[in-house]
Tab-separated table of C-alpha atoms in Angstrom:
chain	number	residue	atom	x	y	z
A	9	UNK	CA	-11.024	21.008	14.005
A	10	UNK	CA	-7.550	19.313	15.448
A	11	UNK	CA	-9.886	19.049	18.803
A	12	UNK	CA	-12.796	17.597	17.491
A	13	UNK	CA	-11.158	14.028	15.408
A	14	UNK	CA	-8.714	13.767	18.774
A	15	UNK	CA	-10.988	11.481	20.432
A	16	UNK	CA	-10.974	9.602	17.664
A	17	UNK	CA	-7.318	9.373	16.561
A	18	UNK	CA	-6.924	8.095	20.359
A	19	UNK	CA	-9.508	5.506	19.699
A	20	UNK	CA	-7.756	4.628	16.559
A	21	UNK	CA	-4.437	4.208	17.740
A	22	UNK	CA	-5.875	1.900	20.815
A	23	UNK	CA	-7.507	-0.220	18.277
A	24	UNK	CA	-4.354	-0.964	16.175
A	25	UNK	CA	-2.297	-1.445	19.654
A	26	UNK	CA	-4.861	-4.003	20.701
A	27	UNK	CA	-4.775	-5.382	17.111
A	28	UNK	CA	-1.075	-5.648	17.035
A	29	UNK	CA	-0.752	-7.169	20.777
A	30	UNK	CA	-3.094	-9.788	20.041
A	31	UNK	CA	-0.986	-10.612	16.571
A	32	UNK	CA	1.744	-10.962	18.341
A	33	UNK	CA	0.065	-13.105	21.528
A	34	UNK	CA	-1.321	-15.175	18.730
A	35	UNK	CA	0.064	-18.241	18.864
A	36	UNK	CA	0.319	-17.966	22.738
A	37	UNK	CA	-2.956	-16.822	22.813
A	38	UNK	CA	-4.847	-20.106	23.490
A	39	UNK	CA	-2.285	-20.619	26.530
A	40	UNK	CA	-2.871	-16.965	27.926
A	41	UNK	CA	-6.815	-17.375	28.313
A	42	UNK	CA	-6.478	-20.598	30.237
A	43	UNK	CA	-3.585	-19.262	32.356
A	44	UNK	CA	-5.771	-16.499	33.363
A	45	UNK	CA	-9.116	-18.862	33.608
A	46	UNK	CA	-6.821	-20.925	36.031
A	47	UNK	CA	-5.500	-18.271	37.919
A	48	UNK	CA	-8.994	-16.803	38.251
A	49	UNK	CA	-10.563	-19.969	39.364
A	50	UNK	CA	-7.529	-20.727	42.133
A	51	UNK	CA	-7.391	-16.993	42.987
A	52	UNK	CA	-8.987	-17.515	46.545
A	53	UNK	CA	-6.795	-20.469	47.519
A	54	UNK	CA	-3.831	-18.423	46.421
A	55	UNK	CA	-4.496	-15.573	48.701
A	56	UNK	CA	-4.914	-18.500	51.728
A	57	UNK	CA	-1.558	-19.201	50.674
A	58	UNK	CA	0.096	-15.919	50.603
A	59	UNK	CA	-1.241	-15.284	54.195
A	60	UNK	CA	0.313	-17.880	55.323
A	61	UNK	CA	3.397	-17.135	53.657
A	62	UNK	CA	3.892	-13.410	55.287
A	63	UNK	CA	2.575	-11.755	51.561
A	64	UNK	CA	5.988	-13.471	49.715
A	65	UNK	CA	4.200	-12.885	46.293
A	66	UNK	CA	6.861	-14.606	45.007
A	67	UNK	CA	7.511	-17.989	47.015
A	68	UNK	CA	3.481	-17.943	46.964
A	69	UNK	CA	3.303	-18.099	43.212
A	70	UNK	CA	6.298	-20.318	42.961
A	71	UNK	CA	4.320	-23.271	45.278
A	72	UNK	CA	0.727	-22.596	43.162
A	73	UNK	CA	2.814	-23.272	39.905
A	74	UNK	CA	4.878	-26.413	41.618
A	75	UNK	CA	1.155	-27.801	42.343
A	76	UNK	CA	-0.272	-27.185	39.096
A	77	UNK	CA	2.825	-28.952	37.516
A	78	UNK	CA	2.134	-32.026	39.790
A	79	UNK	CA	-1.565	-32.210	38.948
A	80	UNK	CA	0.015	-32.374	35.272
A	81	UNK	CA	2.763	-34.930	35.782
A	82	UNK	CA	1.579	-36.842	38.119
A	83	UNK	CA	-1.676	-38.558	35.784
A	84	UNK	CA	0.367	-38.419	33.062
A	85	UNK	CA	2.873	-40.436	34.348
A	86	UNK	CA	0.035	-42.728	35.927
A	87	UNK	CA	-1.350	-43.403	32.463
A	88	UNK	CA	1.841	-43.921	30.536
A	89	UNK	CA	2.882	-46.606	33.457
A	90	UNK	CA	-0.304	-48.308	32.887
A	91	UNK	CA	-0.266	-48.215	28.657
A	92	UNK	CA	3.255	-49.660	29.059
A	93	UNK	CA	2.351	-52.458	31.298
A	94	UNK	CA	-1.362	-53.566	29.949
A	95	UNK	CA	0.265	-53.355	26.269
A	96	UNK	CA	3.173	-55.611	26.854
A	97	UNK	CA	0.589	-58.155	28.877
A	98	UNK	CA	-1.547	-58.090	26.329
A	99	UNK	CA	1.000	-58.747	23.675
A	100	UNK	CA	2.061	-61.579	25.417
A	101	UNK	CA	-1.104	-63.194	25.792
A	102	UNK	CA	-1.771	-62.717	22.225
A	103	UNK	CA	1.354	-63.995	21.121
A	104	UNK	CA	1.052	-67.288	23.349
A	105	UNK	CA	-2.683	-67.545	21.776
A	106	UNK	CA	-1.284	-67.407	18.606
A	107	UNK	CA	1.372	-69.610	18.644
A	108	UNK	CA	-0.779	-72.185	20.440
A	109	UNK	CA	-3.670	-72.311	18.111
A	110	UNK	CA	-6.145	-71.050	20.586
A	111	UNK	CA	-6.845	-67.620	20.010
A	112	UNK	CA	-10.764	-67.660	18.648
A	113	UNK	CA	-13.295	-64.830	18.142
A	114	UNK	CA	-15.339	-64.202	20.730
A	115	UNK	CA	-18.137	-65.740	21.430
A	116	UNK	CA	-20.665	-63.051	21.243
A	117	UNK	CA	-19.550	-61.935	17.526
A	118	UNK	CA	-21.641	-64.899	16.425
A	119	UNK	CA	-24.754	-63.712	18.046
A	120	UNK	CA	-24.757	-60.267	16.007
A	121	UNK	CA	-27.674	-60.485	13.438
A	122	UNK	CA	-27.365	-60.254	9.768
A	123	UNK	CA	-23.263	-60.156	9.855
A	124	UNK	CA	-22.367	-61.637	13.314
A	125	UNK	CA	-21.913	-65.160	11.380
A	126	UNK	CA	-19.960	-64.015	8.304
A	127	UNK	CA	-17.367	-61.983	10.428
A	128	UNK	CA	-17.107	-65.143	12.899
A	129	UNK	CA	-16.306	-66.917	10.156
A	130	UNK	CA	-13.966	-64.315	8.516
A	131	UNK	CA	-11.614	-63.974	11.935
A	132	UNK	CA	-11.510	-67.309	12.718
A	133	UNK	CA	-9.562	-67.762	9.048
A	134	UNK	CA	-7.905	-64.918	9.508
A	135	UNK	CA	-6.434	-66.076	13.033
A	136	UNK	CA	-5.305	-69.693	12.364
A	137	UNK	CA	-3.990	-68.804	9.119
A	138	UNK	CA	-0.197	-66.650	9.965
A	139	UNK	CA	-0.067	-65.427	6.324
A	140	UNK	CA	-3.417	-63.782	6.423
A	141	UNK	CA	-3.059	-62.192	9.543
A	142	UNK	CA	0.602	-61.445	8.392
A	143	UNK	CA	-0.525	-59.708	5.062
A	144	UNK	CA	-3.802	-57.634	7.051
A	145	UNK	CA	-1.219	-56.439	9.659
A	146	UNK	CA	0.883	-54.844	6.978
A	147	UNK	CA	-2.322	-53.347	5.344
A	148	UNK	CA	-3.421	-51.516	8.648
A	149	UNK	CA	0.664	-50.625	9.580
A	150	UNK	CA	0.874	-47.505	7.676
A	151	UNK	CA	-2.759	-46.285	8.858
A	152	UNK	CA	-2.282	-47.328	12.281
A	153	UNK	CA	1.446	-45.485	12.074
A	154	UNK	CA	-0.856	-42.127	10.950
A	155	UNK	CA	-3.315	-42.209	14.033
A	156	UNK	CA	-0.835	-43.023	16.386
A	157	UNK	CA	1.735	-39.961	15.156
A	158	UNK	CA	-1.412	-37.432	14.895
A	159	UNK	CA	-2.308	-39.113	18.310
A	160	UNK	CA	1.300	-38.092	19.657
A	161	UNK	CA	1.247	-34.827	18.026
A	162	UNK	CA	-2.073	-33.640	19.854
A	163	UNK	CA	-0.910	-35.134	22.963
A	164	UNK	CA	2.091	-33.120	22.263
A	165	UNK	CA	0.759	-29.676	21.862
A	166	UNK	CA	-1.806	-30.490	24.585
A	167	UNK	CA	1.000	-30.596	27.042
A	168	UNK	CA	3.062	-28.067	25.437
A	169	UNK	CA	0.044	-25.457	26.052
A	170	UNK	CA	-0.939	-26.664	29.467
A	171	UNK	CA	2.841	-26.336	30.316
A	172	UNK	CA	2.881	-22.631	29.323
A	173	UNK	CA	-0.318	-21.886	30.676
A	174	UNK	CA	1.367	-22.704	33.982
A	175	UNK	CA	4.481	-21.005	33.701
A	176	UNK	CA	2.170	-17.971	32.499
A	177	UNK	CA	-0.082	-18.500	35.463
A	178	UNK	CA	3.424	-17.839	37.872
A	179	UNK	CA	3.587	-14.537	36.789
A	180	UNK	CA	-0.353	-13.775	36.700
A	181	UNK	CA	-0.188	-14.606	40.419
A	182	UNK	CA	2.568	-12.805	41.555
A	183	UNK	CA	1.609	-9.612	39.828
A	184	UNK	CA	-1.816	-10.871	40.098
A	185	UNK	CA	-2.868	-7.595	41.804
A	186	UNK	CA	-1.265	-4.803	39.971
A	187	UNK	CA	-3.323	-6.498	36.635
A	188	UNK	CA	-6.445	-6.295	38.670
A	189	UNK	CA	-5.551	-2.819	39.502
A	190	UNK	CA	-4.827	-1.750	35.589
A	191	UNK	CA	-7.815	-3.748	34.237
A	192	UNK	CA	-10.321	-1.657	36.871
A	193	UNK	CA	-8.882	1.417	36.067
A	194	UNK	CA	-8.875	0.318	32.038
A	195	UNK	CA	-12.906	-0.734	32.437
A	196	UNK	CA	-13.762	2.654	34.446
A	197	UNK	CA	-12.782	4.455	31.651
A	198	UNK	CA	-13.860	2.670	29.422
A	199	UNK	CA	-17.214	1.817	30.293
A	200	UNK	CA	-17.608	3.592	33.803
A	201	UNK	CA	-19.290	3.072	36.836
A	202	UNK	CA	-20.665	-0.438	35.624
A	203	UNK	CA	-16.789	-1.870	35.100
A	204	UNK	CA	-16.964	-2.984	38.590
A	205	UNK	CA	-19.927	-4.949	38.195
A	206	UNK	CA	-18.413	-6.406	34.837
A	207	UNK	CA	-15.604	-7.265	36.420
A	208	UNK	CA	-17.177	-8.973	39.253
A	209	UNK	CA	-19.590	-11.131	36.557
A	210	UNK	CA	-16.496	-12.034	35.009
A	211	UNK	CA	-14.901	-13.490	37.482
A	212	UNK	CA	-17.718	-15.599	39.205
A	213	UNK	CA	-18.913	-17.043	36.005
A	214	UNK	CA	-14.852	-18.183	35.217
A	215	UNK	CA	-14.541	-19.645	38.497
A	216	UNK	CA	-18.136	-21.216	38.289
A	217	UNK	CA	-18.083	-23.048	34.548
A	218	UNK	CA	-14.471	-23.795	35.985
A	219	UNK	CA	-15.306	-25.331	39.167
A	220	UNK	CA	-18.120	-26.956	37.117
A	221	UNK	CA	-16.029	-29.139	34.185
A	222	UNK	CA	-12.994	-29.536	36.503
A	223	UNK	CA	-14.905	-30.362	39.690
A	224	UNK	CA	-17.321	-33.098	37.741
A	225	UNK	CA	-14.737	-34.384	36.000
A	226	UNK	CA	-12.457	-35.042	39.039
A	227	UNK	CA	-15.864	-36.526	40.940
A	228	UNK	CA	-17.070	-38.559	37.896
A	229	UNK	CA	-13.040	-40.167	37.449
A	230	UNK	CA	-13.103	-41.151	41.520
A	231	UNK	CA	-16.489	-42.689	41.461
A	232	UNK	CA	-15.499	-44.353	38.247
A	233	UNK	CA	-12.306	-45.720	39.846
A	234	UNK	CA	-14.175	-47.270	42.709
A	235	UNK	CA	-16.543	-48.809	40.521
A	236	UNK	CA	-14.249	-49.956	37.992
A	237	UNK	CA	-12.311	-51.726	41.468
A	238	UNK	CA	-15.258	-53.459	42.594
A	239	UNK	CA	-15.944	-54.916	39.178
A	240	UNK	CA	-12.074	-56.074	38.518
A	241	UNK	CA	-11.975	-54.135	35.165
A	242	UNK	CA	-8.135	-53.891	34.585
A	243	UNK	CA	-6.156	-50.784	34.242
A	244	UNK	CA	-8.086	-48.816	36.885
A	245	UNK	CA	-5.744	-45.829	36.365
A	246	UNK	CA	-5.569	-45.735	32.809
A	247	UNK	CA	-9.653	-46.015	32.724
A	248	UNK	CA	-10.017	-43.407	35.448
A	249	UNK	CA	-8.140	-40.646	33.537
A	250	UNK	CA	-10.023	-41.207	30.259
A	251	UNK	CA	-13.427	-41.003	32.472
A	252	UNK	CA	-12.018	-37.628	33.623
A	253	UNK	CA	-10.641	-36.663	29.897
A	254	UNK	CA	-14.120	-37.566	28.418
A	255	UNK	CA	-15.828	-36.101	31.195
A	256	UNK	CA	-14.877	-32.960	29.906
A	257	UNK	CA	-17.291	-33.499	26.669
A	258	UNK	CA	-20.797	-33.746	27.003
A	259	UNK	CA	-22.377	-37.396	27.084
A	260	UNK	CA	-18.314	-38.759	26.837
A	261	UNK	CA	-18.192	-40.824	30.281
A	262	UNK	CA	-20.776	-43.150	28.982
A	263	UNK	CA	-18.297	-44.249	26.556
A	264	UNK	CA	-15.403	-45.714	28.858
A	265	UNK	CA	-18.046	-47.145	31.446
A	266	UNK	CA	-19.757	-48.518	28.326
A	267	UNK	CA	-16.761	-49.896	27.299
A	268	UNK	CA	-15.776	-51.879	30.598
A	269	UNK	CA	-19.650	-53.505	30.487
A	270	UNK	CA	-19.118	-55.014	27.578
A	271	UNK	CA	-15.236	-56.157	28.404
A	272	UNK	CA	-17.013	-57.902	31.423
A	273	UNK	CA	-19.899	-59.099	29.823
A	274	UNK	CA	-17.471	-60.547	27.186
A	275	UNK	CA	-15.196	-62.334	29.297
A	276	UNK	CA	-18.110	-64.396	31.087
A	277	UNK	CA	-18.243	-61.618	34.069
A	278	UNK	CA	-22.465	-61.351	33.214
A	279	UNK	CA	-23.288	-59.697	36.936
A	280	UNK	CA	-20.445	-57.408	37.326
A	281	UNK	CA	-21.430	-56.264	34.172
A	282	UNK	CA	-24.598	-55.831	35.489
A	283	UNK	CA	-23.086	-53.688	37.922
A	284	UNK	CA	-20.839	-52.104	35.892
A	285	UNK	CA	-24.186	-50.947	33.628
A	286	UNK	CA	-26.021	-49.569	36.767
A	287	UNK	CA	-23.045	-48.131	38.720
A	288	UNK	CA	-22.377	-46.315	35.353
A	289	UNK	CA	-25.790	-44.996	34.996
A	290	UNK	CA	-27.052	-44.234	38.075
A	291	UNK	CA	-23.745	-42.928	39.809
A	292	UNK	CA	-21.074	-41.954	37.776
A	293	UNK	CA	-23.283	-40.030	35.331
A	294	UNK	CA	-25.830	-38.733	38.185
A	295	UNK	CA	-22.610	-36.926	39.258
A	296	UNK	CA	-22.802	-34.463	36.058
A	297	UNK	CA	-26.364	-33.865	36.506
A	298	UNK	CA	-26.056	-33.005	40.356
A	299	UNK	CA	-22.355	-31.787	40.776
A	300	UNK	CA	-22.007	-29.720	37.412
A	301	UNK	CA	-25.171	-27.614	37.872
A	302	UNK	CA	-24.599	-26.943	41.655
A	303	UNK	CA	-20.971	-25.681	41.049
A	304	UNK	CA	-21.728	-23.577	38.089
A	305	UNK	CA	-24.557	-22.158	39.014
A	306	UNK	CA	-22.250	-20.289	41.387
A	307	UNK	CA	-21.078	-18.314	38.693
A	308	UNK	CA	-23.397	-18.650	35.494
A	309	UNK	CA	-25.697	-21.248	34.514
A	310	UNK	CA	-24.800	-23.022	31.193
A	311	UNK	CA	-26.982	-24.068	29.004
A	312	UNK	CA	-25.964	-27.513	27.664
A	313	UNK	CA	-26.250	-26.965	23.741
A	314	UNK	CA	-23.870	-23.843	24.656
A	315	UNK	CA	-21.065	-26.509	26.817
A	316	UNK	CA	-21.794	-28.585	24.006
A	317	UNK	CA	-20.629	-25.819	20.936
A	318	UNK	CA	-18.199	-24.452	23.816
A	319	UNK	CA	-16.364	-27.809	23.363
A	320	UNK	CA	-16.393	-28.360	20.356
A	321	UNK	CA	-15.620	-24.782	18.852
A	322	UNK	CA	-12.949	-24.232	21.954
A	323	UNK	CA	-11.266	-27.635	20.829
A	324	UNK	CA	-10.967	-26.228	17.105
A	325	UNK	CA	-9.867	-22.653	17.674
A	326	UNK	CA	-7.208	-24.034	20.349
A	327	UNK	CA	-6.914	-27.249	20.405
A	328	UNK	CA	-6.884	-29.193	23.980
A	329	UNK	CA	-7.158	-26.577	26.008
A	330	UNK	CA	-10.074	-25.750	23.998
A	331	UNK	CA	-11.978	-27.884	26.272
A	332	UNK	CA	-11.896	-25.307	29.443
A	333	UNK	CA	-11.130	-22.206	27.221
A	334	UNK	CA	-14.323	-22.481	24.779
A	335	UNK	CA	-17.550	-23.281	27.514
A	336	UNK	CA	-15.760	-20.463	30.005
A	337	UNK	CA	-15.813	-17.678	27.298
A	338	UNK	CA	-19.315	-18.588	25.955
A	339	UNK	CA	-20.515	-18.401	30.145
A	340	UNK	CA	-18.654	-14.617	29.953
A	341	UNK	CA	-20.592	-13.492	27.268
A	342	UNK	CA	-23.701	-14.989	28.419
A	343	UNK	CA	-23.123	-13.828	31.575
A	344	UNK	CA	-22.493	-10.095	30.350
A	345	UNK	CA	-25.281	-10.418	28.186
A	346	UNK	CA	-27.318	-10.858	31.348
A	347	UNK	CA	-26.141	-8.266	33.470
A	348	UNK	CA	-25.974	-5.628	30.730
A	349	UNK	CA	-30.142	-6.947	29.398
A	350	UNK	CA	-31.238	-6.522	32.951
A	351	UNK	CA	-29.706	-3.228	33.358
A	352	UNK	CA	-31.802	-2.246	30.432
A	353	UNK	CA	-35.037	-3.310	32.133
């Protein structure tokens, strides 16, 4: 009798382990899965490296984590350079407008039917009159004071989780083969022969979906640079990092590239506009559609309404890093789906 519920009792007692580890890992966890979705993707260049480093585990993991850290820094501290400097020049030139009399609506706003008049009308009171614009500004300080503190705070927690996902990633690397070791031996057990094959869907579909958001981000923010160079839109780096933030969710680069076509077209700039427009269309977003499906078909083909709810849900259950954790977990299951359908047939 003792015999027969043993199986079971081990079972149970596995569960509630698992159960309690993840508890615990909880508020790590989102950090944890994009550690390991990093480490997974870099895995190859990180056994280049230890090669070359006489198999110094170590030193090896030490110089992946140093280069992650960069890629971190490094744009940050490109976009906060560029917020400081555009923000004071453009306070500047508003404040000279406005003490001179000339700042005026622009020209456009007119031309917008139905309420283009009225609102012309509206901000061209509200500009030459200080006591107006005086008593508006103190009637948007407390909102704006909201979005720019929830602003900071997602920022914030953004780079608080990216930051432990590297200094996880360290150790994933250096004991990065004794895990792979214990997870094979885990999976043979517990599903058999097939845990190799598991295993090896895994990790191709992590490194492909990966590869794919990472890759066509990085591609769609350098051909957005050049463009945005040829056309003189200002704040190059600042606009280049959003491309490759909002590159990251579907249909988001239109949006900054969108944006600098109408800051040319508004300041008189009608054929780099123009440009702007076509570049936008033609190049930067033919990049997702030829880029994005050639890298992730390596691994696992995506479908887009699943990138699309990958996003979104990923950004809700954990926040920034959301954005690589949800799409790579929904290309796992799909891709285990797969394997495990196909075995059936």
């Amino acid at each position: 009798m003792q015999q027969r519920f043993q199986p079971f009792t081990r079972l149970a007692a596995v569960i509630l382990l698992v159960i309690g580890c993840l508890i615990v890992l909880r508020p790590f966890l989102a950090a944890v899965l994009f550690a390991a979705a990093i480490t997974i993707s870099s895995w190859p260049l990180y056994l280049r490296l230890l090669a070359r480093l006489k198999q110094r585990r170590t030193i090896a993991a030490l110089v992946m984590s140093v280069g992650l850290t960069l890629l971190i820094i490094v744009p940050l501290a490109l976009v906060t350079w560029n917020i400081a400097d555009n923000a004071s020049s453009y306070y500047d030139q508003f404040k000279a407008s406005l003490d001179s009399g000339t700042l005026d609506p622009p020209a456009w706003l007119k031309d917008i039917p139905l309420v283009g008049e009225m609102a012309d009308t509206y901000l061209r009171k509200l500009l030459h009159s200080r006591e107006e614009l005086l008593a508006v500004a103190k009637n948007l300080l407390e909102p704006a004071r909201r979005l720019l503190l929830g602003g900071g705070i997602v920022l914030g927690s953004g780079v608080a989780q990216v930051s432990l996902a590297v200094f996880v990633s360290f150790f994933l690397y250096r004991d990065g083969h004794a895990i792979v070791q214990a997870l094979a031996t885990g999976m043979d057990k517990l599903i058999g022969e097939q845990g190799a094959t598991v295993a090896d869907t895994v990790s191709r579909t992590v490194r492909g979906v990966m590869y794919g958001i990472l890759g066509t981000a990085l591609a769609q923010a350098v051909v957005a640079a050049i463009g945005f160079l040829i056309a003189g839109v200002p704040a190059v780096a600042l606009m280049s990092v959003a491309t490759f933030l909002f590159s990251l969710i579907p249909v988001g680069p239109p949006l900054i590239w969108g944006a600098a076509t109408i800051w040319l077209f508004n300041h008189g700039d009608t054929g780099w506009a123009i440009f702007m427009f076509f570049w936008g269309m033609f190049v930067i977003s033919g990049v997702d559609n030829v880029i994005k499906p050639l890298l992730i078909s390596r691994g696992s083909s995506l479908p887009f309404i699943l990138v699309l709810l990958g996003v979104m849900g990923g950004v809700l259950a954990f926040g920034f890093v959301g954005l690589f954790i949800g799409p790579t977990l929904l290309a796992v299951g799909l891709g285990l789906l797969r394997n495990w359908t196909a075995d059936q047939l």
